[in-house]
Short mmCIF file of N, CA and C and ligand atoms in Angstrom, two decimals:
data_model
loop_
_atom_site.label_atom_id
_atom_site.label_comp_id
_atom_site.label_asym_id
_atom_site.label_seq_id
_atom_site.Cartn_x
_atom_site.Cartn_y
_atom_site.Cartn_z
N UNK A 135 6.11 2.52 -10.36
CA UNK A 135 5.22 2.35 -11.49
C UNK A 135 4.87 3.73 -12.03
N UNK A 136 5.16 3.92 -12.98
CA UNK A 136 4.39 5.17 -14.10
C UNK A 136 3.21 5.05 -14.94
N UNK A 137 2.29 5.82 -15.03
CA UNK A 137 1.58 4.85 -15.82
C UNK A 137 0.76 6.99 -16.27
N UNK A 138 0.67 6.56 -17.52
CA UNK A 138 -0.29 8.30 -18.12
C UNK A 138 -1.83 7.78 -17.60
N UNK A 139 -2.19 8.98 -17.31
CA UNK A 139 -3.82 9.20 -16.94
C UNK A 139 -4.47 9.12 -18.27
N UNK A 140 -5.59 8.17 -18.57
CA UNK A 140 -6.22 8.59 -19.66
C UNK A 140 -7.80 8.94 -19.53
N UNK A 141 -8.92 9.71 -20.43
CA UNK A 141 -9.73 9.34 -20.06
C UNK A 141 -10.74 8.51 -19.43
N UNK A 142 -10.51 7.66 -19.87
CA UNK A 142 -11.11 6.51 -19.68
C UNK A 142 -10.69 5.97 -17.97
N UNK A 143 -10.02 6.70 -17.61
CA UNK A 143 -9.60 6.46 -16.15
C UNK A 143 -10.56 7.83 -15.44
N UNK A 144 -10.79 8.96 -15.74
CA UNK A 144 -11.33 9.88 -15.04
C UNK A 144 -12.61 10.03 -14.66
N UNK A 145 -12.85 10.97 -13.98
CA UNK A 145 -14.11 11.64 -14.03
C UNK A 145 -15.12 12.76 -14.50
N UNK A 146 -15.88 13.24 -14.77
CA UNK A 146 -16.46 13.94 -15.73
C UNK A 146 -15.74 15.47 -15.36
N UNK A 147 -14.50 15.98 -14.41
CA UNK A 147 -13.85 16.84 -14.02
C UNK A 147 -12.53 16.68 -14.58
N UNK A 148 -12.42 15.50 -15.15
CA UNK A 148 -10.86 15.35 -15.61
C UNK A 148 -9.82 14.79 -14.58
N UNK A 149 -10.33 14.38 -13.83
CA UNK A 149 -9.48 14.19 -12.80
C UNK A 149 -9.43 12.32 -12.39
N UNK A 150 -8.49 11.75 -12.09
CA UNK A 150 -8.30 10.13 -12.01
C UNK A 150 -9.10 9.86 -10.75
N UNK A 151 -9.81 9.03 -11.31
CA UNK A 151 -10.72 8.10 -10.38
C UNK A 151 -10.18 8.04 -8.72
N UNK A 152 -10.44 7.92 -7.78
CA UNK A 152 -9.98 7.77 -6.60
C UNK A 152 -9.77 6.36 -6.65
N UNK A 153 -11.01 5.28 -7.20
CA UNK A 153 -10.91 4.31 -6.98
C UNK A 153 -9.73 3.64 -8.31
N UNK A 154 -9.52 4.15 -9.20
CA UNK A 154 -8.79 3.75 -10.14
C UNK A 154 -7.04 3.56 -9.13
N UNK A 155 -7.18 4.59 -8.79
CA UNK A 155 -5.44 5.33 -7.49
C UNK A 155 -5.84 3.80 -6.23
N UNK A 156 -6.58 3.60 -6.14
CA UNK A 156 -6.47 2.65 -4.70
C UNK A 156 -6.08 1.59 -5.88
N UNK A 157 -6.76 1.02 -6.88
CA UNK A 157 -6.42 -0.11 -7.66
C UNK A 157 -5.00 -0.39 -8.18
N UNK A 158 -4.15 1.21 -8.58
CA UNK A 158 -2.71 0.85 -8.69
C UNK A 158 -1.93 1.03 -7.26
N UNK A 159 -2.46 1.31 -6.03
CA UNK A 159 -1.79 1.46 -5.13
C UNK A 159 -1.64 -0.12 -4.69
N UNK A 160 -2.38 -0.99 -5.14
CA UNK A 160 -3.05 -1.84 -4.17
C UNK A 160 -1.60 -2.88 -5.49
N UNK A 161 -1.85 -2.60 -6.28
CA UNK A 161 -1.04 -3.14 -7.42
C UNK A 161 0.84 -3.08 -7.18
N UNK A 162 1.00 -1.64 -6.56
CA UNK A 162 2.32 -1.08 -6.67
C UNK A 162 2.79 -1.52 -5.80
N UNK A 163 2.24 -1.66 -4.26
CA UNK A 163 2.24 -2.35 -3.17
C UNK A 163 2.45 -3.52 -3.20
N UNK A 164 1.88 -4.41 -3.96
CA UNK A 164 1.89 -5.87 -4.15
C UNK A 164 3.41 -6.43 -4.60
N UNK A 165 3.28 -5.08 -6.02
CA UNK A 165 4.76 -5.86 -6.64
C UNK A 165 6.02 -5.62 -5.62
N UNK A 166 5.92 -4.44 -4.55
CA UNK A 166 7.04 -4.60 -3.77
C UNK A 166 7.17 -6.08 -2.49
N UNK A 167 5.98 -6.19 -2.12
CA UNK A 167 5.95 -7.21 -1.53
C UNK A 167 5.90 -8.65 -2.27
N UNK A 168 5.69 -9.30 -3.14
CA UNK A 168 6.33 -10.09 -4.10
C UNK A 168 7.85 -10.46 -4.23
N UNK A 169 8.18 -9.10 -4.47
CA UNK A 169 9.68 -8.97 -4.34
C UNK A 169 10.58 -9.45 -3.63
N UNK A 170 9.99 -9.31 -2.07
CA UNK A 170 10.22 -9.65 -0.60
C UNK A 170 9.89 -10.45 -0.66
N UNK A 171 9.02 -11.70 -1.00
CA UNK A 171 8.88 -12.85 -0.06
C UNK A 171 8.91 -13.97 -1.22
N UNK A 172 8.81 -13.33 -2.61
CA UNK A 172 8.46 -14.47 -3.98
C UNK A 172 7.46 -15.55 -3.34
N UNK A 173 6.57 -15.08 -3.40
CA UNK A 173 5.33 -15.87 -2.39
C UNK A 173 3.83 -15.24 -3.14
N UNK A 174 2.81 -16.07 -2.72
CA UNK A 174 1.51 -15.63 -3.11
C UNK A 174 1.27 -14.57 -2.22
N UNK A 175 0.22 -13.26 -2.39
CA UNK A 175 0.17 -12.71 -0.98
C UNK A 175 -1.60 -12.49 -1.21
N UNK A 176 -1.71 -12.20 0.01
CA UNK A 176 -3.61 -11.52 0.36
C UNK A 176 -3.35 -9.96 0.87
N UNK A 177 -4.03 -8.95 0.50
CA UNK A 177 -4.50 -7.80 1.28
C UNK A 177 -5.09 -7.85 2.25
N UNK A 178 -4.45 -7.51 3.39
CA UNK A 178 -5.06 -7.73 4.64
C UNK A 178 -5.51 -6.34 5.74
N UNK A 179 -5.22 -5.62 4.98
CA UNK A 179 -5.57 -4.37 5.11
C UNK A 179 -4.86 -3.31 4.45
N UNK A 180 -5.90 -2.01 4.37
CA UNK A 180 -5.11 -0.84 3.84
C UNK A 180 -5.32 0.42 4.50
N UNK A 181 -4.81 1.31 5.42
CA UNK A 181 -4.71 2.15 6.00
C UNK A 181 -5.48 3.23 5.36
N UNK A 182 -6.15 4.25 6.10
CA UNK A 182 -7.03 5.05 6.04
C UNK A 182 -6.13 5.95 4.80
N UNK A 183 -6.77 6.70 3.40
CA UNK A 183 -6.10 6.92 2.51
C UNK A 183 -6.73 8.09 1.91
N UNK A 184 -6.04 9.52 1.75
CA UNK A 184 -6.48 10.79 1.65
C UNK A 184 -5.72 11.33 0.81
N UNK A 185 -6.47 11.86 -0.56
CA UNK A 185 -6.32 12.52 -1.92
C UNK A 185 -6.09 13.75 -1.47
N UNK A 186 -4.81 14.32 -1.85
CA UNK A 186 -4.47 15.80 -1.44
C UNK A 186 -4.50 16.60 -2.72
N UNK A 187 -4.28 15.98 -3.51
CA UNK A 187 -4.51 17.00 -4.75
C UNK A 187 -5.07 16.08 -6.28
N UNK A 188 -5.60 16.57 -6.90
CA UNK A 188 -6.02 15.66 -8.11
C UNK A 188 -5.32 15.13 -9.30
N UNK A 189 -4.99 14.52 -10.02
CA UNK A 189 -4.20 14.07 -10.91
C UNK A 189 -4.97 14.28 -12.34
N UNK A 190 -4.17 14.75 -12.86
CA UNK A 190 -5.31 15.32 -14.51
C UNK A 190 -5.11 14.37 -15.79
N UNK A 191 -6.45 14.25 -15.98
CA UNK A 191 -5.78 13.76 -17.28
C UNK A 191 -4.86 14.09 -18.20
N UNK A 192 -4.01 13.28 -19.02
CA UNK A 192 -2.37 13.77 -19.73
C UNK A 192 -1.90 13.74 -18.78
N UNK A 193 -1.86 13.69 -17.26
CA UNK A 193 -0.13 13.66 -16.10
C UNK A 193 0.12 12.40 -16.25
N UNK A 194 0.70 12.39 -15.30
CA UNK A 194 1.76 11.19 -15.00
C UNK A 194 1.09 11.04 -13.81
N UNK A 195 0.87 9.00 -13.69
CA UNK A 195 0.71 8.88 -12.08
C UNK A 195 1.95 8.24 -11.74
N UNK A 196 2.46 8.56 -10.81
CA UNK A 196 3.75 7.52 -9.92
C UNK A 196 3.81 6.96 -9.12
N UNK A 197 3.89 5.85 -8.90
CA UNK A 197 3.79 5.14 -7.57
C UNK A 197 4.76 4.79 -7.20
N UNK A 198 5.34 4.85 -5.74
CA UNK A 198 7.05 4.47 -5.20
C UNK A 198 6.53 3.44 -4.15
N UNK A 199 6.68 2.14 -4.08
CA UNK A 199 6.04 1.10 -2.95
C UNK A 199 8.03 0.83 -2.40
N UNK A 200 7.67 0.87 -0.90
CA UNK A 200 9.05 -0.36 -0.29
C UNK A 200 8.21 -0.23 0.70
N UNK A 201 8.82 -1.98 0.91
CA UNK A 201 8.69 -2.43 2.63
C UNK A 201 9.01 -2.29 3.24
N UNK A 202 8.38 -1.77 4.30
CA UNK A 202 8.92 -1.07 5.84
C UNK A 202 8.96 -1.94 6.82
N UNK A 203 8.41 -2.91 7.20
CA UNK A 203 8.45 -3.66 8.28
C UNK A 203 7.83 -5.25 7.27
N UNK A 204 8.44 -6.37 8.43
CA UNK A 204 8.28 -7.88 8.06
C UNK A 204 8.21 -8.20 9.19
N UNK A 205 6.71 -8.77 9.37
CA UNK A 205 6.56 -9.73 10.66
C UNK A 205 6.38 -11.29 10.88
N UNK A 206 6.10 -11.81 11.21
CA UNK A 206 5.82 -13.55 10.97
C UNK A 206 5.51 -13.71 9.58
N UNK A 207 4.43 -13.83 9.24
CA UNK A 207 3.38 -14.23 7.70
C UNK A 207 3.41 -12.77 7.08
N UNK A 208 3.02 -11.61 8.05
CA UNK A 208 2.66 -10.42 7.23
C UNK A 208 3.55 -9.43 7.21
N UNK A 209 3.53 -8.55 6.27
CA UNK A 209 4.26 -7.39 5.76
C UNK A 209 3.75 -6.26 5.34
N UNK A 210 4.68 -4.69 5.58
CA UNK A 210 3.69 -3.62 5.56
C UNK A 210 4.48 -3.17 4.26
N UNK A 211 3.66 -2.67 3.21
CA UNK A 211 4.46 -1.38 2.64
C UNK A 211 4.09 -0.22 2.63
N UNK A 212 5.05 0.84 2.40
CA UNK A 212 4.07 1.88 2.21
C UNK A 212 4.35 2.88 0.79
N UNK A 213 3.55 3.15 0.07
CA UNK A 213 3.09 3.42 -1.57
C UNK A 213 2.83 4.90 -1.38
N UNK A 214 3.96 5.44 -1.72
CA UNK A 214 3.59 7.54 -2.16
C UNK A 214 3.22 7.31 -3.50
N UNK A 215 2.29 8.31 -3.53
CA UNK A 215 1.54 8.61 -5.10
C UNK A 215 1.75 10.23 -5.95
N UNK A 216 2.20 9.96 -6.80
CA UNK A 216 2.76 11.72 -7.04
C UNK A 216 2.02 11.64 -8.31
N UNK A 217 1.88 12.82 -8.51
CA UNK A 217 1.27 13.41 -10.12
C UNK A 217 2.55 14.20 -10.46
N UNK A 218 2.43 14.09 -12.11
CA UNK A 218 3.93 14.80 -13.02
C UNK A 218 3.00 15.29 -14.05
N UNK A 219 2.86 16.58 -13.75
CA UNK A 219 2.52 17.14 -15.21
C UNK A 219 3.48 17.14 -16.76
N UNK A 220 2.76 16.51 -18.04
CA UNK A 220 3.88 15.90 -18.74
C UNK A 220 4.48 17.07 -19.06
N UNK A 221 4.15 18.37 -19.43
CA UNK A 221 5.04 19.34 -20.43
C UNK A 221 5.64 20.24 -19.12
N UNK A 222 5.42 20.18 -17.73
CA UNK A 222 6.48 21.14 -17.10
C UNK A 222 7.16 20.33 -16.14
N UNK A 223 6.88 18.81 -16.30
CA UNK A 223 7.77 18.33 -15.35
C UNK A 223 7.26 18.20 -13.59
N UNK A 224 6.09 19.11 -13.58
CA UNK A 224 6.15 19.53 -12.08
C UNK A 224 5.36 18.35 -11.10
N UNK A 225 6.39 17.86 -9.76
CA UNK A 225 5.57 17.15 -9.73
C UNK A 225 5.01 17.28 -7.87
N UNK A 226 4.21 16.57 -7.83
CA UNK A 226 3.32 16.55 -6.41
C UNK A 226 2.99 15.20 -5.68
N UNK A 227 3.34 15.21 -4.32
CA UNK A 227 2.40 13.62 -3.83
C UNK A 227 1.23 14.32 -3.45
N UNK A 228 0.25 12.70 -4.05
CA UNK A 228 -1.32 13.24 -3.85
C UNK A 228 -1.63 12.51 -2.94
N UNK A 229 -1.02 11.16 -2.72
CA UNK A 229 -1.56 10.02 -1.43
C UNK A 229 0.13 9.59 -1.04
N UNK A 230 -0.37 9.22 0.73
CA UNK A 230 0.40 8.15 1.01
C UNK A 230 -0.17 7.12 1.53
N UNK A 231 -0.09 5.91 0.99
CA UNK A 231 -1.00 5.05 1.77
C UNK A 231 -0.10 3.70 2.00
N UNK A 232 -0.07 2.84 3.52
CA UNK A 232 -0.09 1.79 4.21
C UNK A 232 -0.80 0.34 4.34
N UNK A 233 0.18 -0.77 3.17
CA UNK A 233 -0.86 -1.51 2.93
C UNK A 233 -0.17 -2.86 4.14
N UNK A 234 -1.17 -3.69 4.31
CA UNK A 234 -0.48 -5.21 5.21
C UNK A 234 -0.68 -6.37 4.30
N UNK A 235 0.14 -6.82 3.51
CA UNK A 235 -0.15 -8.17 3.14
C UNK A 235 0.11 -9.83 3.66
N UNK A 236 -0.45 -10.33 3.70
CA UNK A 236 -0.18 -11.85 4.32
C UNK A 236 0.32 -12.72 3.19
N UNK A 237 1.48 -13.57 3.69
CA UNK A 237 1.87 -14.38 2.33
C UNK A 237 1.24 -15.32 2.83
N UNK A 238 1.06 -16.42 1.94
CA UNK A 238 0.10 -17.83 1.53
C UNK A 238 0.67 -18.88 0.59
N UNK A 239 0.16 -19.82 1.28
CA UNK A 239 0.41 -20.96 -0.26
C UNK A 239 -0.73 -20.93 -0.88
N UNK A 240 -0.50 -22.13 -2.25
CA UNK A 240 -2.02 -21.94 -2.88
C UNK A 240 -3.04 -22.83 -2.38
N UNK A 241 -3.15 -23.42 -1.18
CA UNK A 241 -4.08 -23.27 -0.41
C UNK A 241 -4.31 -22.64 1.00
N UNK A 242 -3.88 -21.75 0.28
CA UNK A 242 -4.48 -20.50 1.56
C UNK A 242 -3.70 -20.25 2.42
N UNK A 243 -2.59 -20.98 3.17
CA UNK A 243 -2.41 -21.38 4.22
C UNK A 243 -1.72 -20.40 4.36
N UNK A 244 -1.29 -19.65 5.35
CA UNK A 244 0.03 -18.53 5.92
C UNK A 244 1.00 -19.30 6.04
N UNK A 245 2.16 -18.15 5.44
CA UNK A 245 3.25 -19.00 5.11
C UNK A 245 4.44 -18.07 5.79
N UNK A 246 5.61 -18.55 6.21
CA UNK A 246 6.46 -17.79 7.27
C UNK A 246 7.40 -16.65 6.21
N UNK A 247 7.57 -15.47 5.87
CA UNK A 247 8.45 -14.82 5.01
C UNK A 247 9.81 -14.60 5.32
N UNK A 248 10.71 -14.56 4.37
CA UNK A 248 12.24 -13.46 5.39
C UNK A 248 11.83 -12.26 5.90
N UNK A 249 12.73 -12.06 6.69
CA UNK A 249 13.19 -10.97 7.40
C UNK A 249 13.12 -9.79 6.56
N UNK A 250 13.61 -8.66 7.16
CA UNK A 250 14.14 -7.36 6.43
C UNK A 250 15.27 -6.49 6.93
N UNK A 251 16.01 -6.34 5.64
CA UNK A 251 17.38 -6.39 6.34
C UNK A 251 17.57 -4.97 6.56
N UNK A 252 17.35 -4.10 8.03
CA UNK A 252 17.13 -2.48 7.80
C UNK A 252 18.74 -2.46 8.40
N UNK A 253 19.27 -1.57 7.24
CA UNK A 253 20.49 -0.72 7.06
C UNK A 253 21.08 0.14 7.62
N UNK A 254 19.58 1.09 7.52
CA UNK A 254 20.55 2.84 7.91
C UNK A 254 19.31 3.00 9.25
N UNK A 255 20.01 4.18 9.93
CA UNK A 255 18.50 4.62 10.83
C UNK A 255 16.86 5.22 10.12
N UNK A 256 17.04 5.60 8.78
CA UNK A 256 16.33 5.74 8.60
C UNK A 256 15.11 4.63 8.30
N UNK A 257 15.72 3.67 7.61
CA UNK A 257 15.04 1.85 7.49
C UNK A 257 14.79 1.41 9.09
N UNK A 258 15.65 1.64 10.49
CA UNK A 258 14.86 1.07 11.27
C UNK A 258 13.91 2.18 12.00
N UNK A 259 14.17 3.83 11.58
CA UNK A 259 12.83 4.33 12.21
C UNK A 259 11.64 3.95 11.59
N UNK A 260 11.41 3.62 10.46
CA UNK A 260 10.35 3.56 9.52
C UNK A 260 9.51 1.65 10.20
N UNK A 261 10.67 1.26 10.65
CA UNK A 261 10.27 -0.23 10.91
C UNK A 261 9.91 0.05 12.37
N UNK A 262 9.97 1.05 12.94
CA UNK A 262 9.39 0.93 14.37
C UNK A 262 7.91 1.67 14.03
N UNK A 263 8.03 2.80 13.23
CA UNK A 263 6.43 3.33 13.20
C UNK A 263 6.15 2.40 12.53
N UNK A 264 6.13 1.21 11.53
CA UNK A 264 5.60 0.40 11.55
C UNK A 264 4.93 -0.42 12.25
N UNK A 265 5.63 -1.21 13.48
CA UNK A 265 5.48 -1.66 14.65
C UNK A 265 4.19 -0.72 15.40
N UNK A 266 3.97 0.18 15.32
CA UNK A 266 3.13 1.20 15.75
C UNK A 266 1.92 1.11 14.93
N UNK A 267 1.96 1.28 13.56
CA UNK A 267 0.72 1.18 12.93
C UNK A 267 -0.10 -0.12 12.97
N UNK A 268 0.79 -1.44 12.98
CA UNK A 268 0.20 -2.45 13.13
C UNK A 268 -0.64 -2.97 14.14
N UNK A 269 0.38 -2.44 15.23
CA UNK A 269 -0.52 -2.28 16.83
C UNK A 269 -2.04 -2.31 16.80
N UNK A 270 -2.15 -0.76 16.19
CA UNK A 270 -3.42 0.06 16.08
C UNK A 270 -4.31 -0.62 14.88
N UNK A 271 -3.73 -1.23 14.20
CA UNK A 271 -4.41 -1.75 13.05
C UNK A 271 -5.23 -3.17 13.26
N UNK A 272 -4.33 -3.83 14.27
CA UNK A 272 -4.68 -5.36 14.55
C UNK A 272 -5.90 -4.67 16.26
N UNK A 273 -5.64 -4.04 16.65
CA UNK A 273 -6.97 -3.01 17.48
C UNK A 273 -8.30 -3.09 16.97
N UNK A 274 -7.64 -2.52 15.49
CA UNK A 274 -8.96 -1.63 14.86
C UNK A 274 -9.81 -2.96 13.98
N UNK A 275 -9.10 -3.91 13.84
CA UNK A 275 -9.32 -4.97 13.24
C UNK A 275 -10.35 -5.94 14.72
N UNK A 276 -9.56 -5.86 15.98
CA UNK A 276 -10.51 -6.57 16.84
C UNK A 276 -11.85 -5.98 17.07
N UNK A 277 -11.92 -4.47 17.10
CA UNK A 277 -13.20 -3.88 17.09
C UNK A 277 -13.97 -4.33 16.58
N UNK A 278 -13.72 -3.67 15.04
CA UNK A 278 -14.69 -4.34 14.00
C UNK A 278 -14.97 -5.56 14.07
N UNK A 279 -14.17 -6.66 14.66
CA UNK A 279 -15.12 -8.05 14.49
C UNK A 279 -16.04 -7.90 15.55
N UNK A 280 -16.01 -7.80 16.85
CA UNK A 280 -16.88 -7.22 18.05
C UNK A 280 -17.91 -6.74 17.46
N UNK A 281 -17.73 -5.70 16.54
CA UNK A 281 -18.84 -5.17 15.93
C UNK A 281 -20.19 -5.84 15.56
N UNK A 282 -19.03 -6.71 14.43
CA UNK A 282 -19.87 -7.24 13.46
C UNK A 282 -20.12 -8.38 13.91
N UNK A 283 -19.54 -9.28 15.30
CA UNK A 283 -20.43 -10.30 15.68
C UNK A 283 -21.54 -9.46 16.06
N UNK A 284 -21.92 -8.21 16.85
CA UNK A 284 -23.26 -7.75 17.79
C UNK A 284 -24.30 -7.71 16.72
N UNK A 285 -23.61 -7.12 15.32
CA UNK A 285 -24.17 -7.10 14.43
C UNK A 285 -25.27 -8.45 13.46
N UNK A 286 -24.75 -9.50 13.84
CA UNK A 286 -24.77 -10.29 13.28
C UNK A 286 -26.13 -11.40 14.12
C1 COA B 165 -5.75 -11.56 6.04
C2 COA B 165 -6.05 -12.98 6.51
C3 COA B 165 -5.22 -13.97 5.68
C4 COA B 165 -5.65 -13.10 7.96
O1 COA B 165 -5.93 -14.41 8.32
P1 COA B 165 -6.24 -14.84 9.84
O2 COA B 165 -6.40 -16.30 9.89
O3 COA B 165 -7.33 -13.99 10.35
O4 COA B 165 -4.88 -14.54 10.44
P2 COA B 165 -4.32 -14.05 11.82
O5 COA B 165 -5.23 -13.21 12.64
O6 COA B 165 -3.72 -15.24 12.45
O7 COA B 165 -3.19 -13.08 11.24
C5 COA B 165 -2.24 -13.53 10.32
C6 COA B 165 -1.22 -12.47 10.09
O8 COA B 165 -1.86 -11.39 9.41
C7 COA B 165 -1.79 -10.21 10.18
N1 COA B 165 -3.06 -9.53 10.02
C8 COA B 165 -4.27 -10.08 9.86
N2 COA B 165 -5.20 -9.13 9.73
C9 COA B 165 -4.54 -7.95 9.80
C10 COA B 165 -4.96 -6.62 9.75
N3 COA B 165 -6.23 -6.28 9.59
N4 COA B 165 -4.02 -5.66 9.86
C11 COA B 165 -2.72 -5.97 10.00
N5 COA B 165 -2.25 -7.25 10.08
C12 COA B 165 -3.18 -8.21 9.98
C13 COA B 165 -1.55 -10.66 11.60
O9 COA B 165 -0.90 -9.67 12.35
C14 COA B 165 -0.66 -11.86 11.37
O10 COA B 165 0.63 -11.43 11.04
P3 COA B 165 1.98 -12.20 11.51
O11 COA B 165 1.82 -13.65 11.15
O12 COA B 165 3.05 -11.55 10.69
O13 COA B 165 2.10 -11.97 12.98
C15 COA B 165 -7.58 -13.32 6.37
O14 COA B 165 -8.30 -12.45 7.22
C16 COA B 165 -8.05 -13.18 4.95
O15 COA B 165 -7.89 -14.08 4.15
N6 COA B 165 -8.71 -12.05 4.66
C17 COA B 165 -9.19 -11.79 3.29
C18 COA B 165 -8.05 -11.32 2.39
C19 COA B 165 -8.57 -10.88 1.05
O16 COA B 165 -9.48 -11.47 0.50
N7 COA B 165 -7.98 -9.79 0.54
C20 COA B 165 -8.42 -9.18 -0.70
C21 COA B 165 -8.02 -9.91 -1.90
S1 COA B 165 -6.31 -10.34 -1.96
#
């Protein structure tokens, strides 16, 4: 996805919203997983997500989403974010971020997806640190409910 920075996206520094960047990440992410399953999907999480450099108004934002791993119902992608300055071309990643979506019918229900067909070694290293992030993710996910029952 390409899309120009406009005001109306920034902040009083000129620079694109953080939350505007999670809204097309969350977007760019989606359409790759769509792709994969032609299915409804839910956000089921999004991995901890850190702005390395700012995107100006007049650049270019870019978003590159593929799926790295397919498990039962859910699927990971992961979404680099680059800035392109328009008149020199130059460009930078500002985020990488790790999203999990769950496919669904339209009532709700989890629904089983295909597979993913990894190719080269580089498609199945990416599908094992996958396997790795999810680990830690479905962890970090039992905590927090622990939490928030004590909480509750
Ligand atoms: C995400 C959601 C569907 C999971 O439902 P659930 O009944 O708790 O499901 P389960 O614990 O059985 O997990 C279902 C699948 O999701 C995965 N999953 C659920 N929560 C996850 C998390 N936090 N991180 C990674 N994977 C997760 C599980 O690993 C499982 O995957 P698998 O079938 O491929 O093995 C449910 O929590 C939900 O609807 N959350 C709200 C989603 C939402 O509103 N998103 C924002 C708007 S789209």
């Amino acid at each position: 996805m390409v899309q120009v920075v406009l005001p109306n996206d920034a902040n009083p520094l000129g620079y694109i919203l953080g939350g505007t960047v999670m809204h097309l990440i969350d977007i760019a992410g989606a359409i790759a997983c769509h792709r994969h399953t032609r299915s409804l999907l839910v956000t089921a999480a999004v991995d901890g997500l850190q702005f390395l450099h700012p995107i100006k108004v007049g650049d270019l934002i870019i978003l590159k989403a593929r799926v790295t791993a397919v498990w039962s119902t859910s699927l990971e992608v992961e979404v680099a974010v680059f800035s392109e300055e328009t008149l020199t071309g130059r460009r930078q990643m500002t985020s990488r971020a790790y999203l999990t979506f769950v496919a669904v019918d339209r009532d709700s229900r989890r629904i089983a997806i295909p597979g993913l067909i990894l190719e080269t070694d580089a498609d199945r290293r990416r599908s094992a640190e996958a396997d790795a992030r999810r680990a830690a993710r479905l962890a970090a996910r039992e905590a927090l409910e622990g939490r928030l029952g004590q909480d509750c």
